[in-house]
Short mmCIF file of N, CA and C in Angstrom, two decimals:
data_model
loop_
_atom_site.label_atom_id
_atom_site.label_comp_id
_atom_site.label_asym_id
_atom_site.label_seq_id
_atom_site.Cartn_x
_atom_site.Cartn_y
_atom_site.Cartn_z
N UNK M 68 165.13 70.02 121.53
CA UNK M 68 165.47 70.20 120.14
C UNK M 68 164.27 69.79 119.29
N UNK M 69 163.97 70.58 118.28
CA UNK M 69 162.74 70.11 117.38
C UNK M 69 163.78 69.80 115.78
N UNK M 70 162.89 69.10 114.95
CA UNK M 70 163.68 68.65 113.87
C UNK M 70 162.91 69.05 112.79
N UNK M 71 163.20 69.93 112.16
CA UNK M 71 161.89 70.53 111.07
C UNK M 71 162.17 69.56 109.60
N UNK M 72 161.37 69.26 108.67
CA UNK M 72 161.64 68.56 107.70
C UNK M 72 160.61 69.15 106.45
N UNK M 73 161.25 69.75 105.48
CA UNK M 73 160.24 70.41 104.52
C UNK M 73 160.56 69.83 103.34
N UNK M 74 159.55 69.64 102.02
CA UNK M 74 159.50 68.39 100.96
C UNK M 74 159.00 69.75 100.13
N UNK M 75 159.53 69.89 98.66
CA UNK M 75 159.54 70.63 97.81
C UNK M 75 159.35 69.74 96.61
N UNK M 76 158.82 69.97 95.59
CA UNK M 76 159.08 69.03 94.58
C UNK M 76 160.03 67.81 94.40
N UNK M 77 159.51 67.18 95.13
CA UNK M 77 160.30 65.77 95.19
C UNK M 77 161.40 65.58 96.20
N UNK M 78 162.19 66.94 96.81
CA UNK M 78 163.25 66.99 97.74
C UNK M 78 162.83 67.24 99.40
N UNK M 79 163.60 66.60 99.90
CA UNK M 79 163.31 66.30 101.34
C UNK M 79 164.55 67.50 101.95
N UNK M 80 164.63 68.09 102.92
CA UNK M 80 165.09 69.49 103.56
C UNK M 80 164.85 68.95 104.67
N UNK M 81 166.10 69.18 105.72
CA UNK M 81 165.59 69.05 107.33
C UNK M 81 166.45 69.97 108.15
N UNK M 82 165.92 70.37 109.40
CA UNK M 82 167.39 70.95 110.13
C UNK M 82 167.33 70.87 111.67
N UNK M 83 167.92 70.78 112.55
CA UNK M 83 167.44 70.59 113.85
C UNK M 83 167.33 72.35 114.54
N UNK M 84 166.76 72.64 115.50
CA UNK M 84 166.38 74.22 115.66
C UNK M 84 166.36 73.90 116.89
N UNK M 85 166.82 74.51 117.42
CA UNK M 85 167.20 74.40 119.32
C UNK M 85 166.30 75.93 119.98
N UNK M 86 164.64 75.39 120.99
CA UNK M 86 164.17 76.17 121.35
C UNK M 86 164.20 76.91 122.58
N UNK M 87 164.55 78.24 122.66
CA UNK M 87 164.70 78.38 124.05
C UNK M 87 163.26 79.05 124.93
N UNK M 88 162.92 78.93 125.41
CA UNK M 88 162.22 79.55 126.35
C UNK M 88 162.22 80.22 127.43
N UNK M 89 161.92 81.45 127.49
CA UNK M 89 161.96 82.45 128.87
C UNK M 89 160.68 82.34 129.36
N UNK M 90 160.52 81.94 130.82
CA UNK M 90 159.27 82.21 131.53
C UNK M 90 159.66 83.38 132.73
N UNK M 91 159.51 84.57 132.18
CA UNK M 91 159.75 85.90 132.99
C UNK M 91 158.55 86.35 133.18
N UNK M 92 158.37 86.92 134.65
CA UNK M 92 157.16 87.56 134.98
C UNK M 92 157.47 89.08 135.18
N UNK M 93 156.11 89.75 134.69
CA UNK M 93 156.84 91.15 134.57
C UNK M 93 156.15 91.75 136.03
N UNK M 94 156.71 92.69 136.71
CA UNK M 94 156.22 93.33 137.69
C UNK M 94 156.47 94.88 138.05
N UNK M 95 155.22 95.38 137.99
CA UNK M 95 155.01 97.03 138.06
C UNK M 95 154.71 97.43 139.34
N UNK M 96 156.00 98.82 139.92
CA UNK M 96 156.03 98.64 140.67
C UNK M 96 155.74 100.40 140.98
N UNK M 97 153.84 100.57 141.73
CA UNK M 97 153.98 102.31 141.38
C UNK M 97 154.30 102.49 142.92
N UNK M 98 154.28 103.87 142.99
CA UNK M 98 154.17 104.47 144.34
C UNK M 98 153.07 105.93 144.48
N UNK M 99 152.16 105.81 145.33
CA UNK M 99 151.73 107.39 144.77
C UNK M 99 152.31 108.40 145.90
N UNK M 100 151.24 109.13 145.97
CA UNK M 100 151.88 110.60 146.41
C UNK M 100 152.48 110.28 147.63
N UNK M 101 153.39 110.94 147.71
CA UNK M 101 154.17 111.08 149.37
C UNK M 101 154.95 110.25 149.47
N UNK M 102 155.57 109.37 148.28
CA UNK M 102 157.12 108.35 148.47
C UNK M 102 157.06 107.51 147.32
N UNK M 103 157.99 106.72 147.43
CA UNK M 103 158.96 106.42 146.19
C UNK M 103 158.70 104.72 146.49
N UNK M 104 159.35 104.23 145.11
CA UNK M 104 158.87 102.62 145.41
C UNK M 104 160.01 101.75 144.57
N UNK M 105 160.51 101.05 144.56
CA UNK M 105 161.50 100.10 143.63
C UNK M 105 161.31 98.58 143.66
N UNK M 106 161.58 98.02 142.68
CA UNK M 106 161.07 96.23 142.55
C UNK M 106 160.68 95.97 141.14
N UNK M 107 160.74 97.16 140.49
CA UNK M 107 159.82 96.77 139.15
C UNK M 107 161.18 96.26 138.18
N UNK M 108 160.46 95.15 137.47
CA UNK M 108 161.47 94.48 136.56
C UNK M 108 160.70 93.07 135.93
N UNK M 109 161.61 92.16 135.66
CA UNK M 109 161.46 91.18 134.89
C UNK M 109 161.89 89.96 135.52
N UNK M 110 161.25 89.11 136.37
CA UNK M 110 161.21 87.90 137.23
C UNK M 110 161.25 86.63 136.56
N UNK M 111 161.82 85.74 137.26
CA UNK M 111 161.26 84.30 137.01
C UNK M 111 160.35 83.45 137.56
N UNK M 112 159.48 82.75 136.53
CA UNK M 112 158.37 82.44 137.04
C UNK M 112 158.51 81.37 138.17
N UNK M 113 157.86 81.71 139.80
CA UNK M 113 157.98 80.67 140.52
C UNK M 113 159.32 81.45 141.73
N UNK M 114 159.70 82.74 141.24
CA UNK M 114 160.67 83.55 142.43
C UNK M 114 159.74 84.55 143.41
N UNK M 115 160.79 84.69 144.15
CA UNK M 115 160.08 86.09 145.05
C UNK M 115 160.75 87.28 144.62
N UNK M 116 160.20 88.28 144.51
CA UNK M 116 160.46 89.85 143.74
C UNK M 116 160.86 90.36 145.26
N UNK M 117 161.57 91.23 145.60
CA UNK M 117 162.23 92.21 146.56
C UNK M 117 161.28 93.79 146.07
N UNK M 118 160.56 93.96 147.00
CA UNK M 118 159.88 95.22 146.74
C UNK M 118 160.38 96.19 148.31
N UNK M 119 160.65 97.60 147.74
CA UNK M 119 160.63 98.19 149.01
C UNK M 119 159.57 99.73 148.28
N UNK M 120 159.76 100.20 149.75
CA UNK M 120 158.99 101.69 149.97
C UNK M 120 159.78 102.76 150.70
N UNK M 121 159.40 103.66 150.31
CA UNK M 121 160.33 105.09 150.96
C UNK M 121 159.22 106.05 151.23
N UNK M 122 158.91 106.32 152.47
CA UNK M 122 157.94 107.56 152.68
C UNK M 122 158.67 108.89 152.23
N UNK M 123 158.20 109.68 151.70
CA UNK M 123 159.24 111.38 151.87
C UNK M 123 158.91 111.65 153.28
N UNK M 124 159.60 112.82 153.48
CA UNK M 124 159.04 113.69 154.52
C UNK M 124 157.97 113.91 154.61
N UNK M 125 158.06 113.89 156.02
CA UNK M 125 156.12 114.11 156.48
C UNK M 125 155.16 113.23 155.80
N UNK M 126 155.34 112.63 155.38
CA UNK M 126 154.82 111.49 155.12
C UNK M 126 154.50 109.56 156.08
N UNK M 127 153.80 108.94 155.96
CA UNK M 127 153.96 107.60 156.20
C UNK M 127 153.57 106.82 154.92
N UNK M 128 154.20 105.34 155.43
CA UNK M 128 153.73 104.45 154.41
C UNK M 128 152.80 103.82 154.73
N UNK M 129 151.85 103.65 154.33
CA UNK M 129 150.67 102.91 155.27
C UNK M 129 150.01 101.44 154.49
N UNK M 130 151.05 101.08 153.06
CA UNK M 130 150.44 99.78 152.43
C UNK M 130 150.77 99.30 151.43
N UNK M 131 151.17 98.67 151.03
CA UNK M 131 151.14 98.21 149.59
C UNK M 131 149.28 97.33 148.87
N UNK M 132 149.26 97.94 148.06
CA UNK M 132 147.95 96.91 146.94
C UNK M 132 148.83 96.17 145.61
N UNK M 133 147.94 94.82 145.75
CA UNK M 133 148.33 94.35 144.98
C UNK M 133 148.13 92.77 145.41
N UNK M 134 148.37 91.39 144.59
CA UNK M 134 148.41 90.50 144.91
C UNK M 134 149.32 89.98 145.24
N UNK M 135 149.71 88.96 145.71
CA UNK M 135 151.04 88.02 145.59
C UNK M 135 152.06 88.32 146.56
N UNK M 136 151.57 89.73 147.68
CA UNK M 136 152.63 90.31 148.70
C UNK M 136 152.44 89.24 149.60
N UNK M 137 154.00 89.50 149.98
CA UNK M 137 153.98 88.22 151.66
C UNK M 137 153.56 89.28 152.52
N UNK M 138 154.11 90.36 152.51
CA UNK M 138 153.84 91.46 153.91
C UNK M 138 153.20 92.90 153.44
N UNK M 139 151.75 93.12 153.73
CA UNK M 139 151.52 94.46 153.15
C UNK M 139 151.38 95.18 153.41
N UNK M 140 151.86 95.41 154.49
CA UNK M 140 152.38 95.72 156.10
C UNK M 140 153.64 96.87 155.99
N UNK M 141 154.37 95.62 155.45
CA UNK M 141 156.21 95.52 155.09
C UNK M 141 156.34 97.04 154.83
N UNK M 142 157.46 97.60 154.64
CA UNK M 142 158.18 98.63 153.55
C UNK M 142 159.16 97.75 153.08
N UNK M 143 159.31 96.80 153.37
CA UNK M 143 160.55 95.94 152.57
C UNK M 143 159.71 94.21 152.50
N UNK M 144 159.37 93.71 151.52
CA UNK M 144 158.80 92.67 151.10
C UNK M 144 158.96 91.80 150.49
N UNK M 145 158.65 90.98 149.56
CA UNK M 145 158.39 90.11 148.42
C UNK M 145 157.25 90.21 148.10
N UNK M 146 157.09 89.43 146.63
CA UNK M 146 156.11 89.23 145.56
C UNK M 146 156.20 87.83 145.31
N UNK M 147 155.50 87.33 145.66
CA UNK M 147 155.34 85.73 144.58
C UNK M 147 155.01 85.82 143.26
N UNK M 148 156.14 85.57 142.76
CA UNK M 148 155.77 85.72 140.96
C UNK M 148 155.63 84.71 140.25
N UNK M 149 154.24 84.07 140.12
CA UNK M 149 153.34 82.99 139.50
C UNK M 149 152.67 83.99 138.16
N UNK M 150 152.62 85.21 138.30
CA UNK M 150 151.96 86.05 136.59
C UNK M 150 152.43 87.34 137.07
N UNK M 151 152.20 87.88 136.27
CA UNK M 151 152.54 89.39 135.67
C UNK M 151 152.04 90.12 136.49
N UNK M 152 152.14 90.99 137.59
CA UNK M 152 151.61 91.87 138.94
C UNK M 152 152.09 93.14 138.84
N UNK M 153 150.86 93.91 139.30
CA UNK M 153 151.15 95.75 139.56
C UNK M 153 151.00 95.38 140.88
N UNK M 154 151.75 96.22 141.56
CA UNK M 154 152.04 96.49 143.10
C UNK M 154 152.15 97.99 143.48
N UNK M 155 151.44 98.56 144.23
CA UNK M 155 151.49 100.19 144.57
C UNK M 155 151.63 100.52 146.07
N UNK M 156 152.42 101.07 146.66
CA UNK M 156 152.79 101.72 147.49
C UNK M 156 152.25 102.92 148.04
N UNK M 157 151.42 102.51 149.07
CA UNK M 157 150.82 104.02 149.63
C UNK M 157 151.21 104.29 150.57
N UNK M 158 150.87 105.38 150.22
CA UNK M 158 151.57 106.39 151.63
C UNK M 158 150.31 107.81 152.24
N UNK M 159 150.36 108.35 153.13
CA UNK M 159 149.48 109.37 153.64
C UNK M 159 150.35 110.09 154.49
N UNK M 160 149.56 111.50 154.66
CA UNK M 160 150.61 112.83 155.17
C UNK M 160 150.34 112.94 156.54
N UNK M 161 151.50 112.69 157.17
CA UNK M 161 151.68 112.78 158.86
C UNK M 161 150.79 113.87 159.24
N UNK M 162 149.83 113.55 160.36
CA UNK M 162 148.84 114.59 160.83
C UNK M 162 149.83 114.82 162.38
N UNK M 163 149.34 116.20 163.04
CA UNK M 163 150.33 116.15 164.47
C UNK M 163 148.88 117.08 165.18
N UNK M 164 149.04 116.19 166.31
CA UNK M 164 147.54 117.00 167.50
C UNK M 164 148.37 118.50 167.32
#
């Protein structure tokens, strides 16, 4: 709680003002060509974000970029959300001998 107190010609004014604070981390979540990606939203600072990947057809997933991944490896992951992160999802087109 903060207590504000303002003085006008001779008169004293006060009021108590109750501050809230959001520490949300924002996280962008692309995918490029050849599949789809979900996770993007509005975190709390100090959580893990749930990121996944979807190859289309004929396609693979071959990575996520970005910082803060536990697995970039994964198609299904986390994010350590300590700041504000883009995360992208790649993928490349199935070759066959």
């Amino acid at each position: 709680m903060i207590t504000v107190t303002a003085t006008s010609n001779g008169q004293t004014a006060g009021d108590n003002l109750t501050v809230t604070v959001s520490n949300k981390m924002l996280l962008n979540v692309a995918a490029g060509t050849g599949g789809s990606a979900n996770g993007t939203g509005a975190y709390d600072y100090n959580s893990s974000a749930s990121i996944t990947a979807t190859p289309d057809p004929s396609y693979e997933f071959t990575g996520w970029t970005g910082t803060g991944i536990a697995n970039a490896n994964s198609m299904s992951t986390t994010v350590f959300m300590t700041e504000n992160r883009n995360i992208s999802a790649n993928f490349r087109l199935m070759t066959y001998p």
